[in-house]
Coordinates of C-alpha atoms in Angstrom, one line a residue:
X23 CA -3.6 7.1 -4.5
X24 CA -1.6 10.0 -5.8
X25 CA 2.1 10.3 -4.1
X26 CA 2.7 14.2 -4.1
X27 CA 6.0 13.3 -2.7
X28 CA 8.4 10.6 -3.3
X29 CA 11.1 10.6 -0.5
X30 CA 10.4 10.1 3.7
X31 CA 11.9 12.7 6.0
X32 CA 12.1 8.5 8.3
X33 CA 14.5 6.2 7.7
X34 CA 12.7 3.2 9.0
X35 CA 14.5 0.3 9.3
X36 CA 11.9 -2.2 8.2
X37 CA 10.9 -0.5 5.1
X38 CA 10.1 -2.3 2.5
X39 CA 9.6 0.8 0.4
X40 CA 13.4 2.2 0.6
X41 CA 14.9 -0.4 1.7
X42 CA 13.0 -3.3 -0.3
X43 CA 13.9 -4.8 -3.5
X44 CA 12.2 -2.7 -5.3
X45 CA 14.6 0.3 -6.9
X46 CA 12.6 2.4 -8.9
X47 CA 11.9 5.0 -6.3
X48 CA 15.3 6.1 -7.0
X49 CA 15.0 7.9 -10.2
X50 CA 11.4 9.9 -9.5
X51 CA 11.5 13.4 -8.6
X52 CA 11.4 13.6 -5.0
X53 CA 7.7 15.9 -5.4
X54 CA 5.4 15.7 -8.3
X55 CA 5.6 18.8 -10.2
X56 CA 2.8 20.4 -11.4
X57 CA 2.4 19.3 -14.5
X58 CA 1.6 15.6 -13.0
X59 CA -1.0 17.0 -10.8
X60 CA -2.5 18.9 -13.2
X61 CA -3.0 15.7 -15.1
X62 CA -4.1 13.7 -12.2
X63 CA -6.7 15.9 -11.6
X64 CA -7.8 15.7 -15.0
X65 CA -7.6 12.1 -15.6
X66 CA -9.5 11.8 -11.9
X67 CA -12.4 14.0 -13.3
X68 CA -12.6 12.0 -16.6
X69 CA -12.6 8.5 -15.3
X70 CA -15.2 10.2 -12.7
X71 CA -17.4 11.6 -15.7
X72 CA -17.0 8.2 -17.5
X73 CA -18.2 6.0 -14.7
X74 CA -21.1 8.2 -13.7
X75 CA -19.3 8.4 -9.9
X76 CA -21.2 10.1 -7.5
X77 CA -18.3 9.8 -4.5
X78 CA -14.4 9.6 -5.5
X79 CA -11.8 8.6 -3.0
X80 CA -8.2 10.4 -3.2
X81 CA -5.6 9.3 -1.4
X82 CA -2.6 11.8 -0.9
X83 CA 0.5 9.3 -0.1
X84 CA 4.6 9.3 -0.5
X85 CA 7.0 8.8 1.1
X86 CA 5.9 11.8 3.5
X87 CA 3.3 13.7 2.0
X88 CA 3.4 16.4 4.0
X89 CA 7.1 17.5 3.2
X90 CA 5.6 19.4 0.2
X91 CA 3.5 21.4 2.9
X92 CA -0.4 21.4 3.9
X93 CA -1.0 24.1 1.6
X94 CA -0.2 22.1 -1.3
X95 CA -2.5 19.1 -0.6
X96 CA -5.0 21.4 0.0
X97 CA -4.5 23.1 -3.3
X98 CA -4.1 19.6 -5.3
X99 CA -7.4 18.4 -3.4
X100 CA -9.2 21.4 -4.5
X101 CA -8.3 21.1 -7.7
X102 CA -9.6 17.6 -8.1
X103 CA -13.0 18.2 -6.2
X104 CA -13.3 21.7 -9.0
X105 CA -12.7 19.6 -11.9
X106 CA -14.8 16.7 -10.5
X107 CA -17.9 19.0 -9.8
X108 CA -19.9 20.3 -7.3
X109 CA -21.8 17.0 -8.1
X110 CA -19.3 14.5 -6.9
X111 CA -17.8 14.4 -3.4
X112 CA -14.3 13.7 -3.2
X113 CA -13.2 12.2 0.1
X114 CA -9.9 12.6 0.6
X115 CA -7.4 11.7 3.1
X116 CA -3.2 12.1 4.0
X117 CA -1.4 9.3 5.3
X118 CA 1.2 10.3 7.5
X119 CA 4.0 9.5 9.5
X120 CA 2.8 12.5 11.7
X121 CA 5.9 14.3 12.5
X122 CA 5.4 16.9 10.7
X123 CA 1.9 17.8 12.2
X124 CA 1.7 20.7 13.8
X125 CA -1.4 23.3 15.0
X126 CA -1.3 25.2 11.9
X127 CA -1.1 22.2 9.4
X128 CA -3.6 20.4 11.2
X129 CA -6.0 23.8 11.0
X130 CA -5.2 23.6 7.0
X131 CA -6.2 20.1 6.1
X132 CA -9.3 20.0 8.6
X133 CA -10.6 23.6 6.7
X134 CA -10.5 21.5 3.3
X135 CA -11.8 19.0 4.6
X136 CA -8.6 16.4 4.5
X137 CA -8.8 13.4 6.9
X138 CA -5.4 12.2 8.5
X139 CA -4.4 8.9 8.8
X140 CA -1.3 8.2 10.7
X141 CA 1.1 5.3 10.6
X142 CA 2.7 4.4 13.9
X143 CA 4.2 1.3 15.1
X144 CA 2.4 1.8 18.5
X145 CA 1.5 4.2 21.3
X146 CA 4.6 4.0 23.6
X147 CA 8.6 5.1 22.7
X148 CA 9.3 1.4 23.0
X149 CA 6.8 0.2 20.1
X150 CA 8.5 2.9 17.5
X151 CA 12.3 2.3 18.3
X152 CA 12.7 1.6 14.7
X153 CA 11.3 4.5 13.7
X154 CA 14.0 6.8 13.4
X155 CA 15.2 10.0 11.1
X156 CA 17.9 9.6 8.6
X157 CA 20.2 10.6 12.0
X158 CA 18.9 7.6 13.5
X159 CA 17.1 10.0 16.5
X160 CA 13.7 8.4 17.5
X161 CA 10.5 9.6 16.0
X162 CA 8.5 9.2 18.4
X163 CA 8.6 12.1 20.3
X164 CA 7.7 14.5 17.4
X165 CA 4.8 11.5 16.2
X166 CA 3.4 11.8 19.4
X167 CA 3.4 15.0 19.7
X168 CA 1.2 15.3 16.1
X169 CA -0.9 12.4 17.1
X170 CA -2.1 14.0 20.4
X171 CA -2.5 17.8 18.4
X172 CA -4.9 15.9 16.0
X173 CA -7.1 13.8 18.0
X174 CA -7.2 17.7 20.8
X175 CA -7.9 20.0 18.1
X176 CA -9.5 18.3 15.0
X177 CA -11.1 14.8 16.1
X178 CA -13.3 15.8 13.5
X179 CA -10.1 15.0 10.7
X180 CA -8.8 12.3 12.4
X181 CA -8.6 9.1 10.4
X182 CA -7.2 6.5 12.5
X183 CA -4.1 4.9 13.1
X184 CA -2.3 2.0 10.5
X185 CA -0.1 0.0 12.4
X186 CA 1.5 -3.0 11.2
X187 CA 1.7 -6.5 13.0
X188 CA 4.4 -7.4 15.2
X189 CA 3.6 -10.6 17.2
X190 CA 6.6 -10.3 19.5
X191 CA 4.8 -7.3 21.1
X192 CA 1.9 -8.0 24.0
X193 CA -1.3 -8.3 21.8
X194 CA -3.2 -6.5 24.5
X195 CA -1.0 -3.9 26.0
X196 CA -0.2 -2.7 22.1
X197 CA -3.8 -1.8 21.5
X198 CA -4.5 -0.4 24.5
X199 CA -1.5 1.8 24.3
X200 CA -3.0 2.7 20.8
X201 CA -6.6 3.4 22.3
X202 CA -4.5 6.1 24.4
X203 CA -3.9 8.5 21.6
X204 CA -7.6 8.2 20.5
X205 CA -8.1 6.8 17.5
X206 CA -11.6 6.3 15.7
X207 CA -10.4 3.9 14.1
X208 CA -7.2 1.4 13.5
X209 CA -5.9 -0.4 10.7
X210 CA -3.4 -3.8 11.5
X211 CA -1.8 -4.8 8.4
X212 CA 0.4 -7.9 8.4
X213 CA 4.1 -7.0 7.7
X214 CA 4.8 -7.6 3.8
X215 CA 6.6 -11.1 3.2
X216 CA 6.1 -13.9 0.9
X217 CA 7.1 -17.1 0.3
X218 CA 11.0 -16.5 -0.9
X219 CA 11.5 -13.3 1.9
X220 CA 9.1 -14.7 4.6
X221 CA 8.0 -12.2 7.4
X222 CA 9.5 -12.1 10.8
X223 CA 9.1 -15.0 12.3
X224 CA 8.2 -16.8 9.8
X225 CA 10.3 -19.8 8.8
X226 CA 11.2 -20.1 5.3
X227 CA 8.3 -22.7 3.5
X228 CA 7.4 -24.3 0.3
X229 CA 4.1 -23.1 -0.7
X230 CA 3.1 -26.7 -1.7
X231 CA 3.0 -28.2 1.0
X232 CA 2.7 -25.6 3.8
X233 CA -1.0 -24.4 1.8
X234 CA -4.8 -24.5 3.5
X235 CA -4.7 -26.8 6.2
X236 CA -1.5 -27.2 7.3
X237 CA -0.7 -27.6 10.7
X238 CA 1.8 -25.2 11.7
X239 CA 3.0 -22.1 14.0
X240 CA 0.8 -19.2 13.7
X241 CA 2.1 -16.1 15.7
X242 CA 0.6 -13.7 13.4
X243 CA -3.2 -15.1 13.7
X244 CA -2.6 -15.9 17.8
X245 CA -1.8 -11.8 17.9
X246 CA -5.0 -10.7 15.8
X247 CA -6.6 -13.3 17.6
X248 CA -5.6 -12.2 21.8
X249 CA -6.7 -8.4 20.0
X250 CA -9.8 -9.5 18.5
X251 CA -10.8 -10.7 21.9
X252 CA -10.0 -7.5 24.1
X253 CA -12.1 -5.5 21.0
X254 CA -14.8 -7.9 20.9
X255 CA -15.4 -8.3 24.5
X256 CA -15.0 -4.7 25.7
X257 CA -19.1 -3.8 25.8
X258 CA -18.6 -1.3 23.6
X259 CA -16.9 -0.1 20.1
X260 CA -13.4 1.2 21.5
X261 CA -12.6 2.0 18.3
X262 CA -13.0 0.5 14.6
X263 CA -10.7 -2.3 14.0
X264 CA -11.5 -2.8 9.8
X265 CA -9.8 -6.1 10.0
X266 CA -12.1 -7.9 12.5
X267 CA -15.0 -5.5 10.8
X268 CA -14.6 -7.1 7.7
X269 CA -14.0 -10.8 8.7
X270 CA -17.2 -10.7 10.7
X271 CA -19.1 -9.1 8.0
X272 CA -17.9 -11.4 5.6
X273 CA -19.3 -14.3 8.3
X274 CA -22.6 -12.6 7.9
X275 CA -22.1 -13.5 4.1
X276 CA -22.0 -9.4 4.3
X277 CA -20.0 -7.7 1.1
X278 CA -16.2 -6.8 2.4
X279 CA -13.9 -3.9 0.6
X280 CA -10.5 -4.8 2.0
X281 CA -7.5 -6.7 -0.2
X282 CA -7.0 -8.5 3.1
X283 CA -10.1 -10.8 2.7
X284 CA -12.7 -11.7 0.7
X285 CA -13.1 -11.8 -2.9
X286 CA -13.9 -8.5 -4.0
X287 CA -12.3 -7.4 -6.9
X288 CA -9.3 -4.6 -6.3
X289 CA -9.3 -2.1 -8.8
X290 CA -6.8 0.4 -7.0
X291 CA -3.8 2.1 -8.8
X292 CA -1.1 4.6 -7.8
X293 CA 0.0 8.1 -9.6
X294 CA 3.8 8.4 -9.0
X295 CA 5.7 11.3 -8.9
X296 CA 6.7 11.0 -12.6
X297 CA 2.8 10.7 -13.4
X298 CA 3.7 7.0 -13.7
X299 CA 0.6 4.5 -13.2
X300 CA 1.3 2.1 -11.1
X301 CA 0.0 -1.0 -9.1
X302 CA -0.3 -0.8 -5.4
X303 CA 2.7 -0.6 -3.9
X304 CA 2.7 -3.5 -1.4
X305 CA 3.7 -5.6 -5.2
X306 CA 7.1 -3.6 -4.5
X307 CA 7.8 -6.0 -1.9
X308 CA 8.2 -8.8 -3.9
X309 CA 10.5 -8.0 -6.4
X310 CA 11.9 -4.5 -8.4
X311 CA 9.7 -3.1 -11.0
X312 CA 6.7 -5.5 -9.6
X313 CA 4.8 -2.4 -9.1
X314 CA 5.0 -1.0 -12.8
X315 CA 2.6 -1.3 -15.5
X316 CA 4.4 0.8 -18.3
X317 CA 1.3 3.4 -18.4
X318 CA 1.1 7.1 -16.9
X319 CA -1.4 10.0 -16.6
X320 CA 0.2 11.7 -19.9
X321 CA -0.8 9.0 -22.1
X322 CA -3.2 6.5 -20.2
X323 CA -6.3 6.7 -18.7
X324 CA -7.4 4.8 -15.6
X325 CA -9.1 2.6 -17.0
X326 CA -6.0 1.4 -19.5
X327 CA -4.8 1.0 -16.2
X328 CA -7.9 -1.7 -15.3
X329 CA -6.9 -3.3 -17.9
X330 CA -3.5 -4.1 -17.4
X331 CA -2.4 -7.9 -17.0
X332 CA -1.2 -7.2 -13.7
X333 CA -4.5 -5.5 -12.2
X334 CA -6.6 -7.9 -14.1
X335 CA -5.2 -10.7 -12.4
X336 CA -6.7 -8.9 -8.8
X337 CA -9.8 -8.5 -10.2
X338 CA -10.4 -12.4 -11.3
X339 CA -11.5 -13.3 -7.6
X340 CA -11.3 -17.0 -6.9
X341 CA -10.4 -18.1 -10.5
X342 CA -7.1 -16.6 -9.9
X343 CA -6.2 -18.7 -7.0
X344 CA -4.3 -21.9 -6.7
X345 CA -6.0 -24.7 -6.3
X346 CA -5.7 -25.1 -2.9
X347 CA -7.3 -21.9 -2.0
X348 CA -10.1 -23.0 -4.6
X349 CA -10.7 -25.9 -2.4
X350 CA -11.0 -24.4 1.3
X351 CA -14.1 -23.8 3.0
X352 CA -12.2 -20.4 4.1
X353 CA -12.3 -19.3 0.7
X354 CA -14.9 -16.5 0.8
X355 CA -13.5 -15.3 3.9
X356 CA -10.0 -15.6 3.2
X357 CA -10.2 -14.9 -0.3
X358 CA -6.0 -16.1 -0.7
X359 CA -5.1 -13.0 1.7
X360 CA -3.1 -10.0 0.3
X361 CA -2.1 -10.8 -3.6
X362 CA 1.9 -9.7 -2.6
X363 CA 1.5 -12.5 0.4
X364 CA 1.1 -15.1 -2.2
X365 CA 4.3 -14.5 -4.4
X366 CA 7.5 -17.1 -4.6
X367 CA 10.7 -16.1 -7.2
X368 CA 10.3 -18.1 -10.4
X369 CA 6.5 -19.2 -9.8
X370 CA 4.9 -15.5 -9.6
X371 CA 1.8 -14.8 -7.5
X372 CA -0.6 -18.5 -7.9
X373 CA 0.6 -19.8 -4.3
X374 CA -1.6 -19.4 -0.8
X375 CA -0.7 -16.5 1.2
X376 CA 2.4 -17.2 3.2
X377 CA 0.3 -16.3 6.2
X378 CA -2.6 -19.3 5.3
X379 CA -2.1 -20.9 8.2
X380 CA -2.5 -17.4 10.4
X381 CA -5.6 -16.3 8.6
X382 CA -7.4 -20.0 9.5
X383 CA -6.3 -19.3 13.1
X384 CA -8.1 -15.4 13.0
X385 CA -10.6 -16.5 11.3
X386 CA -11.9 -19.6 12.6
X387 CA -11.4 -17.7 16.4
X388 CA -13.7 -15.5 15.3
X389 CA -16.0 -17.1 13.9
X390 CA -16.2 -19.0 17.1
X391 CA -16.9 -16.0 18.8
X392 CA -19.6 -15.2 16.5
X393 CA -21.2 -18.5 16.7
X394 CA -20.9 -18.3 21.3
X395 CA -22.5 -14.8 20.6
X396 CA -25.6 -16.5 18.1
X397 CA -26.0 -18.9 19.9
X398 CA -26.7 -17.0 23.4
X399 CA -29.1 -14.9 22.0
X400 CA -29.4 -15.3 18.0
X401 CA -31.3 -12.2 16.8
X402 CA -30.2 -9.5 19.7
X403 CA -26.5 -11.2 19.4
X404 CA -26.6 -10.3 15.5
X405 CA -27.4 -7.4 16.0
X406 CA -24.8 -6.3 18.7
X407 CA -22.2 -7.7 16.2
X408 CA -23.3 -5.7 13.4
X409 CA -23.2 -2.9 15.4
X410 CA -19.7 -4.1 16.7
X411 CA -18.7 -4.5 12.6
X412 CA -19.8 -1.4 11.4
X413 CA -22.5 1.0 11.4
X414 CA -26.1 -0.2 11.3
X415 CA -29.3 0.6 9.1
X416 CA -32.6 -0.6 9.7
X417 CA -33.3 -3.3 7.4
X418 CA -35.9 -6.0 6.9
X419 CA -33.6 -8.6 4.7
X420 CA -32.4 -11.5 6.3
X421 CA -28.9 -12.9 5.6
X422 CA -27.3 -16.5 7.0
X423 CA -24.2 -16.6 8.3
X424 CA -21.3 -18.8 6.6
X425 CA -21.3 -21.6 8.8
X426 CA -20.7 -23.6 5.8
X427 CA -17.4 -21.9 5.4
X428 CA -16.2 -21.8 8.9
X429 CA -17.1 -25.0 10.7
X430 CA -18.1 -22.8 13.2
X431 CA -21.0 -23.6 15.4
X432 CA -23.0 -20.3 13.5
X433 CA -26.5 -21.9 13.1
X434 CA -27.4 -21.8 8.7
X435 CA -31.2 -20.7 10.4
X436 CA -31.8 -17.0 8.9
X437 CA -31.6 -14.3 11.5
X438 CA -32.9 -10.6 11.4
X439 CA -29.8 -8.1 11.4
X440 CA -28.6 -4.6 11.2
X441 CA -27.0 -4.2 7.9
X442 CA -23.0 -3.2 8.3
X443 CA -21.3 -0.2 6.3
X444 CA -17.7 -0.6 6.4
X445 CA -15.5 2.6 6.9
X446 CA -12.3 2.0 8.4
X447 CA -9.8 4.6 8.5
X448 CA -10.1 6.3 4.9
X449 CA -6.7 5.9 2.9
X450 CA -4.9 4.2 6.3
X451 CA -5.6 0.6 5.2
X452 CA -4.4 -2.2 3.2
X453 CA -4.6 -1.6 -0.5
X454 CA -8.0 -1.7 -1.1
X455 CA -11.1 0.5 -3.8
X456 CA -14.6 -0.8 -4.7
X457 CA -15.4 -0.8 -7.8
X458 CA -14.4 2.4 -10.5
X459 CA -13.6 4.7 -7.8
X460 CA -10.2 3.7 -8.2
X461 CA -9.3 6.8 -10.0
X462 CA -7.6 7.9 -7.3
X463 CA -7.6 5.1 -5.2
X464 CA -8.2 3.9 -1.5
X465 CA -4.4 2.7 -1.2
X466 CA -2.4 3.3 1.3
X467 CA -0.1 0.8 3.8
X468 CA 2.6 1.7 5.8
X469 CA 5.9 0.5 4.4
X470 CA 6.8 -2.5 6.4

């Protein structure tokens, strides 16, 4: 992810960015001059050639990234695909808060070939009341108005929709009110919190004893879970939810590229506007300076960044876990849930996720309502969920799905299957990059 600008032209209440504990936004010029892109490029190109990458994901990020204008991404994207090389396809994508789309802007990014993600709250005024300027005048109107431009005039460009969790809305009525302003696909993130700030609605909890298995509210996983139903049961793909995509793929003991679940290792990091390397930025959540690593683009390649402490630790899948986690039969779903989830002050990162209890409720639903579907009708069923999850190839492997993880009744009997490919909104998920491609990163998550 490279942020090409720093500041938000929103003042959004909930933002853990700005408004967070972390502080070192504040002395980062507001756009990255071009020295620091010149460099990214660069650096993206040589981690590309060291790696042997055939495909590189670039992220273009802030604050707002499109205060320094849609000529400029499309000038920074084309100079990382040119110094890349014809041979390498860069997919890249904005993330934005979509005010600032217009016609024109749209027109831009679509001609290079720059996907839009956009982060909303939901698709009515009273989902994004606090979503406001710096003046404190509603966004929505102007959000709207960029949404509906996008999906008219470029569908082709459109990314999806990120929109972050907020289980005192109606489950149902939020997502159809999102399927309104026609997104391919949507992103739900939970809101960042942890064990010492928890999230809304949350009660504050002692990681010890409130770990897998725990009895105990779960607003959070009863929301996915009333969403994951309307998706699941419409008769056909709405649109791509990559959460649900990835929990039933990992079900189907099916590889899964999200920070959110699973195991997979994250090997994501951030360009700053300084040139600064940094971890992803949901870390800022937890406390100031979580985010840093002490390395930038002048001095450091990508993969010094790989090797920092802090990344390491994200790449160590289940050894990295407490022991609790270690012990579920969730684990390879789960996979601990979202590394900043897991943080209390004075013990660091080596807790469950403070959502635990509301991942066991989203998954274990849906694994029922993989194991309803299985047993109806197990090959044609499978299939329909791949389908559902993602993509399908043709294939002639046969894969079992993890009913010794879920307790579900999923049969352990080998069935036929589509094979799933997994591409949610590109750049408008949780912090998540397979493998090297990190070297500009698949991060992105709206600032909640």
């Amino acid at each position: 992810m490279v942020k090409v600008h720093g500041r938000c032209n929103l003042a959004c209440r909930y933002c853990y960015l700005y408004e967070g504990p972390d502080r070192t936004w504040r002395d980062r010029p507001a756009a990255a001059p071009p020295e620091v892109l010149d460099r990214a490029a660069t650096r993206i190109a040589e981690h590309a050639d060291a790696h042997a990458l055939g495909e590189l994901a670039l992220v273009l990020h802030g604050g707002e990234p499109l205060l320094v204008g849609a000529g400029r991404l499309a000038a920074f994207t084309g100079l990382v695909r040119e110094r890349a090389g014809r041979e390498r396809t860069v997919h890249a994508t904005v993330q934005t808060n979509a005010t600032l789309l217009t016609e024109r802007r749209i027109a831009t990014l679509a001609r290079h070939s720059i996907r839009v993600g956009v982060s909303l709250d939901g698709g009515r005024p009273a989902h994004n009341t606090l979503r406001t300027d710096h003046a404190g005048r509603p966004s929505w109107p102007a959000a709207a108005r960029g949404t509906r431009l996008l999906a008219a005039h470029h569908p082709e460009a459109y990314a999806g929709i990120l929109t972050v969790v907020d289980p005192r809305t109606d489950p149902v009525e939020m997502y159809e009110s999102l399927l309104e302003l026609g997104p391919p696909a949507l992103d739900l993130l939970l809101p960042h919190g942890n064990w010492t700030t928890p999230p809304p609605g949350l009660p504050a909890m002692d990681p010890r004893r409130h770990g897998p298995g725990v009895n105990r509210p779960t607003p959070y996983g009863d929301w996915l879970s009333a969403v994951f139903d309307r998706w699941w049961s419409a008769g056909r793909r709405e649109t791509r939810i990559r959460l649900f995509e990835e929990c039933l793929a990992l079900l189907l003991g099916l590889p899964a590229a999200t920070e959110s679940l699973g195991l997979d290792p994250v090997n994501a990091v951030v360009i700053e506007t300084d040139g600064a390397i940094e971890q992803v930025d949901s870390l800022k959540s937890a406390y100031d300076t979580a985010a840093a690593t002490g390395l930038d683009i002048f001095r450091h390649s990508f993969d010094d960044a790989l090797s920092h402490p802090g990344v390491a630790a994200r790449q160590a899948g289940a050894a990295a876990l407490a022991a609790g986690c270690r012990g579920c039969p969730l684990l390879t779903v789960c996979g601990g849930g979202n590394y900043a989830h897991r943080y209390r002050a004075g013990d660091g990162f080596s807790h469950p996720s403070v959502y635990c209890a509301d991942l066991e409720r989203l998954i274990r639903h849906v694994a029922a309502r993989l194991g309803e579907a299985t047993t109806a009708a197990r090959p044609e069923a499978i299939r329909a969920a791949a389908t559902v999850a993602g993509t399908p190839r043709a294939t002639t492997h046969t894969r079992t799905p993890r009913a010794d993880v879920t307790h579900a009744d999923v049969t352990r009997d080998s069935v036929t299957h589509a094979d799933v490919t997994h591409a949610g909104p590109a750049g408008a998920g949780d912090e998540a990059a397979g493998g090297s491609r990190a070297a500009a990163a698949t991060t992105t998550g709206d600032s909640r």
